CSV table of C-alpha atoms in Angstrom, one decimal:
chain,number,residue,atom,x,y,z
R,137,UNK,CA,-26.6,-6.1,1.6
R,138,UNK,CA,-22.8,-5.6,2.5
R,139,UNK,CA,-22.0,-6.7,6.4
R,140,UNK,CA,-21.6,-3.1,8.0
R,141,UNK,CA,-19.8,-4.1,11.2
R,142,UNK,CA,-16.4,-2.5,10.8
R,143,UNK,CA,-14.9,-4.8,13.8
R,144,UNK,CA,-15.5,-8.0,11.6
R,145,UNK,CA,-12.9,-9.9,9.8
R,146,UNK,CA,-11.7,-9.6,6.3
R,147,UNK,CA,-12.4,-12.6,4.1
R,148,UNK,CA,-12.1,-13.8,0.7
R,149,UNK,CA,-15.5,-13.6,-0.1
R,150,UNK,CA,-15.1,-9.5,0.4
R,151,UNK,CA,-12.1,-9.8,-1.9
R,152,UNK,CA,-13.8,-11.3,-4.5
R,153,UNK,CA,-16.9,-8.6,-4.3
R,154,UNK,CA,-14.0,-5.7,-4.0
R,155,UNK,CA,-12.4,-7.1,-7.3
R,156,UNK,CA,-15.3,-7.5,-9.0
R,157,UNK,CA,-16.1,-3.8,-8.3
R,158,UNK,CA,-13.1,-2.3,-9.3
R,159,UNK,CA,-13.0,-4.0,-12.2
R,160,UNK,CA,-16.2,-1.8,-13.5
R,161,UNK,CA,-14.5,1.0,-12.6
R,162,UNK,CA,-10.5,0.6,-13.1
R,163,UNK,CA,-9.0,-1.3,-16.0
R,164,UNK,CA,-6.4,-3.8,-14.3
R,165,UNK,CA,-3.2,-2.5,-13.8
R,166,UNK,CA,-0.4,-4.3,-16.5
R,167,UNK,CA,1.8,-7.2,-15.3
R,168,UNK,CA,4.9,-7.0,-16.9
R,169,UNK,CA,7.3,-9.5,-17.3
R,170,UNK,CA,11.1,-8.9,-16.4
R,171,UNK,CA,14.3,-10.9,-15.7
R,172,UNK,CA,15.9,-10.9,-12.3
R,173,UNK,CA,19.2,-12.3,-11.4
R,174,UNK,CA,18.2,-15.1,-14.4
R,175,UNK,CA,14.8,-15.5,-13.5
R,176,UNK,CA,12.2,-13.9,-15.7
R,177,UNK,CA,8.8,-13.5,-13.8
R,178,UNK,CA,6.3,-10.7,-13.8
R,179,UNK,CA,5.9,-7.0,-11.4
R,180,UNK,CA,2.2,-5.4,-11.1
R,181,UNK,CA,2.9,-2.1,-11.9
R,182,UNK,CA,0.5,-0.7,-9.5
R,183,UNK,CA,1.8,3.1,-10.1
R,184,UNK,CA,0.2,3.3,-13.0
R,185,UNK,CA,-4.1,3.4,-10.9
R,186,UNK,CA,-5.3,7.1,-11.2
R,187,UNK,CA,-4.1,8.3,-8.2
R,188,UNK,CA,-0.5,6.1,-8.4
R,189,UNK,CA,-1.0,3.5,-6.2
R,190,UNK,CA,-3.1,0.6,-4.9
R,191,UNK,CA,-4.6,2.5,-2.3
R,192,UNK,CA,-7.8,3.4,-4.7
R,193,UNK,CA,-8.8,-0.1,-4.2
R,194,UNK,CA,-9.2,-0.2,-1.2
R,195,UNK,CA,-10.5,3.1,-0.6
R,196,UNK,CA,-13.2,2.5,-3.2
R,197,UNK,CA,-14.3,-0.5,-1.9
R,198,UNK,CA,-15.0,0.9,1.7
R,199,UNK,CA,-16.5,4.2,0.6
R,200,UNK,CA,-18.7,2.8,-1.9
R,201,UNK,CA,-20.4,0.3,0.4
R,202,UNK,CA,-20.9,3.3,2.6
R,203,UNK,CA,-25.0,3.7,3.2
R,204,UNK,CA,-26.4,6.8,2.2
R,205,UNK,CA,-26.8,8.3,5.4
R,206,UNK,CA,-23.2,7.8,6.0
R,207,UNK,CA,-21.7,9.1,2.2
R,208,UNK,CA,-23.6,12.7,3.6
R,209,UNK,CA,-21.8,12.8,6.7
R,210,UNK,CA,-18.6,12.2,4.5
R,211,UNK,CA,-15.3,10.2,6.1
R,212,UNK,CA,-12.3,11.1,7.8
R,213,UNK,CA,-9.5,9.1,6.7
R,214,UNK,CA,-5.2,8.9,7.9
R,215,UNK,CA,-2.3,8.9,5.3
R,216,UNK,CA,1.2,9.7,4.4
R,217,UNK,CA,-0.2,10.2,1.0
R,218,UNK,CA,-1.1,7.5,-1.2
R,219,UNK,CA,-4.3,6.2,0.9
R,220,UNK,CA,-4.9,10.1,1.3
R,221,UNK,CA,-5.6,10.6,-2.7
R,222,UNK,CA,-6.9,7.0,-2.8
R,223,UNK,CA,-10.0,8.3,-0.1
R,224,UNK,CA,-9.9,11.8,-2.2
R,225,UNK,CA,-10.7,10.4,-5.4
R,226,UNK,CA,-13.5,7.8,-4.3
R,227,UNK,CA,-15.2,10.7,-2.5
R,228,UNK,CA,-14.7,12.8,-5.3
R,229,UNK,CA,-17.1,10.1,-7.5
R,230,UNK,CA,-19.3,9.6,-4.9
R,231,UNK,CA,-19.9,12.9,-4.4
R,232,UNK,CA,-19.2,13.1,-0.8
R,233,UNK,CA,-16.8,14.9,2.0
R,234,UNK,CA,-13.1,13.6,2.7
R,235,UNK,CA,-10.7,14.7,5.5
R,236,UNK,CA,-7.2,13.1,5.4
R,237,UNK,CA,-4.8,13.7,8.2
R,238,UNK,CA,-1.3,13.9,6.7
R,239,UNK,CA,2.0,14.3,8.3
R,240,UNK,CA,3.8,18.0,7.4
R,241,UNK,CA,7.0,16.0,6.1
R,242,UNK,CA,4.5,14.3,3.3
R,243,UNK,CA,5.6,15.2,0.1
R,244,UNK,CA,4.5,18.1,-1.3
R,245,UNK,CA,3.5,16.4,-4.6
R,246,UNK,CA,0.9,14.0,-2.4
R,247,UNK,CA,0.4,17.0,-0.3
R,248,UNK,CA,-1.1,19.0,-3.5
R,249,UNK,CA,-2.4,16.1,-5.1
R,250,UNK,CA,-4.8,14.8,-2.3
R,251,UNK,CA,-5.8,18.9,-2.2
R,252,UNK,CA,-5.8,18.7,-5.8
R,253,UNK,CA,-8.9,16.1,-5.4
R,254,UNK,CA,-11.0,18.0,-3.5
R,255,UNK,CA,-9.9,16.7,0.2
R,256,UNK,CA,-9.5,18.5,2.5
R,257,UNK,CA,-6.1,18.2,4.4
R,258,UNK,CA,-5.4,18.6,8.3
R,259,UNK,CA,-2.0,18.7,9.2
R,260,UNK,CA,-0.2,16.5,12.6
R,261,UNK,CA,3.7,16.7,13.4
R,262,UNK,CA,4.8,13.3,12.8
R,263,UNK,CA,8.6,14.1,13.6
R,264,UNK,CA,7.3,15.8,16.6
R,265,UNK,CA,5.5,12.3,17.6
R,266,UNK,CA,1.9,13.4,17.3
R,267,UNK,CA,-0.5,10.3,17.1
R,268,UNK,CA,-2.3,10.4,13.4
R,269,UNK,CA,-4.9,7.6,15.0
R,270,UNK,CA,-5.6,9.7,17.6
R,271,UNK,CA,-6.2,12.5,15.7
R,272,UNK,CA,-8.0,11.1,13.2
R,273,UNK,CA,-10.3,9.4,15.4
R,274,UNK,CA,-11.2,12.8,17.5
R,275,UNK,CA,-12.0,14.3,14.3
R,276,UNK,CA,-14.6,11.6,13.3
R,277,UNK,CA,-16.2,11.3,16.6
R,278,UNK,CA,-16.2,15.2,16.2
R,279,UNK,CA,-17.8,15.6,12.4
R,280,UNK,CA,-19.8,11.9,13.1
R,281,UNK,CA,-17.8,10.7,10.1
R,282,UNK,CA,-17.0,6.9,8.9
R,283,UNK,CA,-13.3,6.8,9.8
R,284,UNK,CA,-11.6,4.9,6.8
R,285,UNK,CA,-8.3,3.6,8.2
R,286,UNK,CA,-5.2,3.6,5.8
R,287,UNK,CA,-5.0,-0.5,6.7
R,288,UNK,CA,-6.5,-1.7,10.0
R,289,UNK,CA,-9.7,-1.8,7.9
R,290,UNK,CA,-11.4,-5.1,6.9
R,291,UNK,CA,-13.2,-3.2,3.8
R,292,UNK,CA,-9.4,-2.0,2.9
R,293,UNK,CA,-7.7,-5.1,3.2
R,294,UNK,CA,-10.2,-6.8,1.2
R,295,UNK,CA,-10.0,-4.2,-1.2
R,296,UNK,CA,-6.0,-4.3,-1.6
R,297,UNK,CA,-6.8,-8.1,-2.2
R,298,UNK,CA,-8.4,-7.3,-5.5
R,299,UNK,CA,-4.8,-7.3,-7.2
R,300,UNK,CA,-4.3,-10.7,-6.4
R,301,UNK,CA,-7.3,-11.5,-8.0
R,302,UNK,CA,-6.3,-10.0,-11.4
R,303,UNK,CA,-2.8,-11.6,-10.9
R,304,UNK,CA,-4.6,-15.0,-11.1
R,305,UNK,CA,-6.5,-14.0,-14.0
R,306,UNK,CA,-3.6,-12.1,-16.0
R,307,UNK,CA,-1.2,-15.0,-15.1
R,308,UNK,CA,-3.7,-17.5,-16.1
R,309,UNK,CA,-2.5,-19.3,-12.9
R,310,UNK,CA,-2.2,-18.6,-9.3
R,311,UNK,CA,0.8,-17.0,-8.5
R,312,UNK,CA,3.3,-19.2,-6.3
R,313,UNK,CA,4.7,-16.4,-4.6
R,314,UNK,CA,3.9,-12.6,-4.4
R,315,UNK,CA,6.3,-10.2,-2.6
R,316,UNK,CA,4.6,-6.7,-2.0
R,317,UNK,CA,5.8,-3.9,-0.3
R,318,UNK,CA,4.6,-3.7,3.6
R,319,UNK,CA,4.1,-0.6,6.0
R,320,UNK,CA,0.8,-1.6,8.1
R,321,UNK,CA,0.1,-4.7,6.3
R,322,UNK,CA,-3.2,-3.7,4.2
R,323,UNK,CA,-1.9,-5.1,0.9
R,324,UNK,CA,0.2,-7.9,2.2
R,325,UNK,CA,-3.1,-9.2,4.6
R,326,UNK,CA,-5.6,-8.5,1.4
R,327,UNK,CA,-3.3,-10.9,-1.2
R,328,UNK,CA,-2.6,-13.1,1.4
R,329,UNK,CA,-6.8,-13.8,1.4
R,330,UNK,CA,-6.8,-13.3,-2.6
R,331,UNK,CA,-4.0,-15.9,-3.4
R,332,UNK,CA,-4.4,-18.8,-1.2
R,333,UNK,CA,-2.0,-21.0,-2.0
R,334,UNK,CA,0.7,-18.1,-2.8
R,335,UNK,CA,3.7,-18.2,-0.7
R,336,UNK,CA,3.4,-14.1,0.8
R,337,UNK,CA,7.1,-12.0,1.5
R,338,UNK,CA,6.6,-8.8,2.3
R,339,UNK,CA,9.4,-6.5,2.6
R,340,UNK,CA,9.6,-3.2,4.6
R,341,UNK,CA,12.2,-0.4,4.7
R,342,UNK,CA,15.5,-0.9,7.0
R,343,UNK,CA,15.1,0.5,10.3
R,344,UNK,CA,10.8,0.4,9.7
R,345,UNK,CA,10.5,-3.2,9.6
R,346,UNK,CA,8.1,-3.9,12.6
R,347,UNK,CA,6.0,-6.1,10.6
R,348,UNK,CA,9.0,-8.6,10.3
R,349,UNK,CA,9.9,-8.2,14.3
R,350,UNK,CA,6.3,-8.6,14.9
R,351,UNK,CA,6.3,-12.0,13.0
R,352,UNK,CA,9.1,-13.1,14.7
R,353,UNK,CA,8.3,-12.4,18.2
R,354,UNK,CA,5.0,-13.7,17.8
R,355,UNK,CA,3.3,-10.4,18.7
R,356,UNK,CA,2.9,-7.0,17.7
R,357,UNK,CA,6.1,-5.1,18.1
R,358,UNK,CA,6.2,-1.1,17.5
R,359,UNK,CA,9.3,0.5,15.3
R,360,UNK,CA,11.6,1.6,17.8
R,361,UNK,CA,12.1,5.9,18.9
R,362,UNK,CA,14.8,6.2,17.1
R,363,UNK,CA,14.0,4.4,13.9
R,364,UNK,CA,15.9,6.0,11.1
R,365,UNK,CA,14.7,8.3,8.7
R,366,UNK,CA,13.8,7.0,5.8
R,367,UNK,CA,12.9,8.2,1.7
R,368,UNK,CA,9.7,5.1,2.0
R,369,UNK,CA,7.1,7.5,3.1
R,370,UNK,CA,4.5,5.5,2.2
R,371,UNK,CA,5.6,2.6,4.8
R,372,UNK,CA,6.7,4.3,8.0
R,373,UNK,CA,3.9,3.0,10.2
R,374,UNK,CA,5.3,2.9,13.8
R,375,UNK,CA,2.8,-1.1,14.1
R,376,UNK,CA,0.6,-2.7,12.6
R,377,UNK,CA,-2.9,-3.4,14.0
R,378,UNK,CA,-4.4,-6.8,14.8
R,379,UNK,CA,-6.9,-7.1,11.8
R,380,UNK,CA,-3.5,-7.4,10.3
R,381,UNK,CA,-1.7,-9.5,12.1
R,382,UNK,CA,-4.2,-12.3,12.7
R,383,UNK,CA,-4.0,-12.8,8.5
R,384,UNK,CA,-0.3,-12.2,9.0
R,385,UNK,CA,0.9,-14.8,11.7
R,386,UNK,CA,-0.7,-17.7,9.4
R,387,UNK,CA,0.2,-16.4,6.1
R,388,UNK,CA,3.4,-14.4,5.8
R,389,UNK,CA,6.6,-15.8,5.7
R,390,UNK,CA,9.0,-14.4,8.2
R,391,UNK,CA,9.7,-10.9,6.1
R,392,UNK,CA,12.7,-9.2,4.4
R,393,UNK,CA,14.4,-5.3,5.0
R,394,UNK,CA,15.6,-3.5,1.6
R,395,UNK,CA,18.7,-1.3,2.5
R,396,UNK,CA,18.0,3.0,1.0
R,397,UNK,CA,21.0,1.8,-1.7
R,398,UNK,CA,19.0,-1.4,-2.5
R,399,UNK,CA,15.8,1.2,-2.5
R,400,UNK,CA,17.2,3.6,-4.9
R,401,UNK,CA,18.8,0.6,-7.2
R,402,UNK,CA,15.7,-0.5,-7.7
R,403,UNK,CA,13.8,2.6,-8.7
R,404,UNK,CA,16.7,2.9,-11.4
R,405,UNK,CA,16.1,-0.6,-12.1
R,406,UNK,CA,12.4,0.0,-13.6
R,407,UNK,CA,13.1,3.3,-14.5
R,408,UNK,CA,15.8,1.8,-17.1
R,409,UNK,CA,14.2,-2.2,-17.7
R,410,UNK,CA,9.8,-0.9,-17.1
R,411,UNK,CA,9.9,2.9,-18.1
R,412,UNK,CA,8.3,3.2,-14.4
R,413,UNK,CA,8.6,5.9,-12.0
R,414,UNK,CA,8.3,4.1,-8.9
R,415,UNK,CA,8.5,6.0,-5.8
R,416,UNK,CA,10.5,4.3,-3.2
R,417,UNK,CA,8.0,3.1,-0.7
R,418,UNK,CA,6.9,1.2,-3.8
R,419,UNK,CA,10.4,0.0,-5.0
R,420,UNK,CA,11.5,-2.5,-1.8
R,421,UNK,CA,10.0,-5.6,-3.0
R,422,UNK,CA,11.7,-5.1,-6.4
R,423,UNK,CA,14.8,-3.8,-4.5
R,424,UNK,CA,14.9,-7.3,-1.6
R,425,UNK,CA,14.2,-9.4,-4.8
R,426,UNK,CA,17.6,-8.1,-6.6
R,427,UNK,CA,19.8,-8.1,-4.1
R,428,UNK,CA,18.6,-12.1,-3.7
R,429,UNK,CA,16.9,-11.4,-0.5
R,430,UNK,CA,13.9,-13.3,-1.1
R,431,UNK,CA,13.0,-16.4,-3.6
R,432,UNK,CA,11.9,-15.9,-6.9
R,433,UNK,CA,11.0,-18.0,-9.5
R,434,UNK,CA,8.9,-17.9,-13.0
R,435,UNK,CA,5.6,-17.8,-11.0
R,436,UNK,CA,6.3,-15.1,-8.8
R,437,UNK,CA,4.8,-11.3,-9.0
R,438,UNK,CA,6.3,-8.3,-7.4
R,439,UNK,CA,4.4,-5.5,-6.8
R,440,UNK,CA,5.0,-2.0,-7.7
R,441,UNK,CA,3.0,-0.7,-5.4
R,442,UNK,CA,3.1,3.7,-6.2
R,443,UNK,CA,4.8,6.3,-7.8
R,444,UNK,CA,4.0,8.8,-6.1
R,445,UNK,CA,7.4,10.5,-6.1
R,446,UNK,CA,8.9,13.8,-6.1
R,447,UNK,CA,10.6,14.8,-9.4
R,448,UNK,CA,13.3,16.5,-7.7
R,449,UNK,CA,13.9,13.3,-5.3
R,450,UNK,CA,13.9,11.3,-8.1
R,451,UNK,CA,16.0,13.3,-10.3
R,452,UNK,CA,19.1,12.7,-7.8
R,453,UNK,CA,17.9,8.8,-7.9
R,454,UNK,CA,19.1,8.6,-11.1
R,455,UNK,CA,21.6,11.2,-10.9
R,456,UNK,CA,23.2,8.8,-8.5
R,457,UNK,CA,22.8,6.1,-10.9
R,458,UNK,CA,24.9,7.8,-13.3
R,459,UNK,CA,27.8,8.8,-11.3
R,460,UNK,CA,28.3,4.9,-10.2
């Protein structure tokens, strides 16, 4: 019987039941090998799951261990978009309820896709500073749903872990260093517990990099007022939560900013070397490991995390590209 408290702490144990779940489910994702700056080593192309990103592992591993009684009261979950179709498509094959709250500047192409799934979608005014949390948790105390956060979660963190697993299974090896993208710290916390002896860089957007502040103040540290905007949707969490940071302080080495340029480079980069469309929340650990921001060597694996992109946005990515 799966440990129910939601207040416990992830562990390796839940990563390994989460990875072996998915893998009935899911086929792995490919791992890919490609040269950087002389090095060749390998990205997880993690924009090619069903709902083009990693967040269906973790959703499915937390909604499937839901009890019975809690599948027909259905879950309320919180998303800029990729956890949002990640929650829609395990409820959708479990047969139960999903509400996602999602910011009105998501793009429209999550937007339609988490509708698309069957969700329904309530609207908050993240440039107007409306808390999603609080939000989301008034509407599950309201409905009595299971409240699936997008990574302050110990079922989603183990859940994200499952990639590391097939990593170390596709590699043949463990990993010596995996650099992932970072917004709340759900992936980076889950392959921190999957790949123990892994050295773990994650890498957040310029102007959104709490996680790194955090790390190096020692504490939790919120993105400032005036943060920039920025195209990584998918990793503009103003903190992370503790569940996070606990795994982060004695895991994570001290963190790396990709620049939008660097961002959009890197999109091109797998566009043209992969054949991925990589959205660019998904693109900054590819983007901090070009421009020789963080280590790499033949053991390393960069994850692609989603490519959950608009077409138009990505059109003028490329268009860019061209015109350099």
């Amino acid at each position: 019987m799966p440990n129910r408290d939601a207040d416990r702490a992830p562990n390796r144990s839940g990563v390994l039941r989460a990875a072996a779940k998915i893998a009935q489910i899911l086929p792995a994702t490919p791992l890919l090998p490609v040269e950087i700056n002389g090095v060749r080593l390998h990205v997880k192309a993690e924009s090619l799951q069903p709902v083009g990103a990693f967040k269906i592992r973790g959703a499915w591993h937390r909604l499937s261990d839901l009890s019975a009684e809690e599948r027909a009261r259905g879950v309320i979950a919180l998303s800029s978009g990729n956890h949002a179709q990640g929650v829609a498509w395990a409820a959708r094959e479990l047969g139960m309820a999903a509400t996602i709250v999602m910011p009105v500047d998501a793009p429209q192409t999550k937007l339609d896709a988490t509708r698309a799934l069957g969700a329904e979608v309530v609207l908050y005014d993240r440039p107007g500073g409306e808390d999603r949390d609080a939000i989301a948790g008034a509407l599950a105390a309201e409905r009595g749903c299971v409240l699936v956060h997008a990574y302050a979660d110990p079922w989603v963190i183990e859940g994200q872990g499952s990639a590391g697993i097939e990593i170390a299974a596709q590699l043949g090896r463990a990993p010596s260093r995996l650099i992932m993208p970072c917004g709340g710290g759900g992936l980076t916390a889950g392959l921190a517990l999957a790949c123990l002896d892994a050295e773990i860089y994650p890498v957040e957007p310029e102007g959104w990099d709490d996680v790194r502040l955090s790390l190096a103040a020692g504490e939790i540290v919120r993105v400032p007022a005036d943060a920039p905007p920025t195209a990584c949707d998918a990793l503009q969490t103003p903190w992370t939560a503790p569940i996070n940071f606990a795994i982060l302080q004695q895991r994570a080495q001290p963190g790396s900013v990709a620049t939008p340029a660097q961002v959009r480079a890197a999109q091109r980069f797998a566009f043209e070397r992969l054949r991925l469309v990589i959205e660019p929340g998904g693109a900054v650990a590819l983007a901090a490991a070009l421009a020789g921001t963080v280590p790499v060597d033949e053991d390393t694996v960069i994850l692609l995390s989603g490519g959950n992109t608009d077409r138009a946005a990505f059109a003028r990515v490329l268009q860019e590209g061209e015109s350099d």
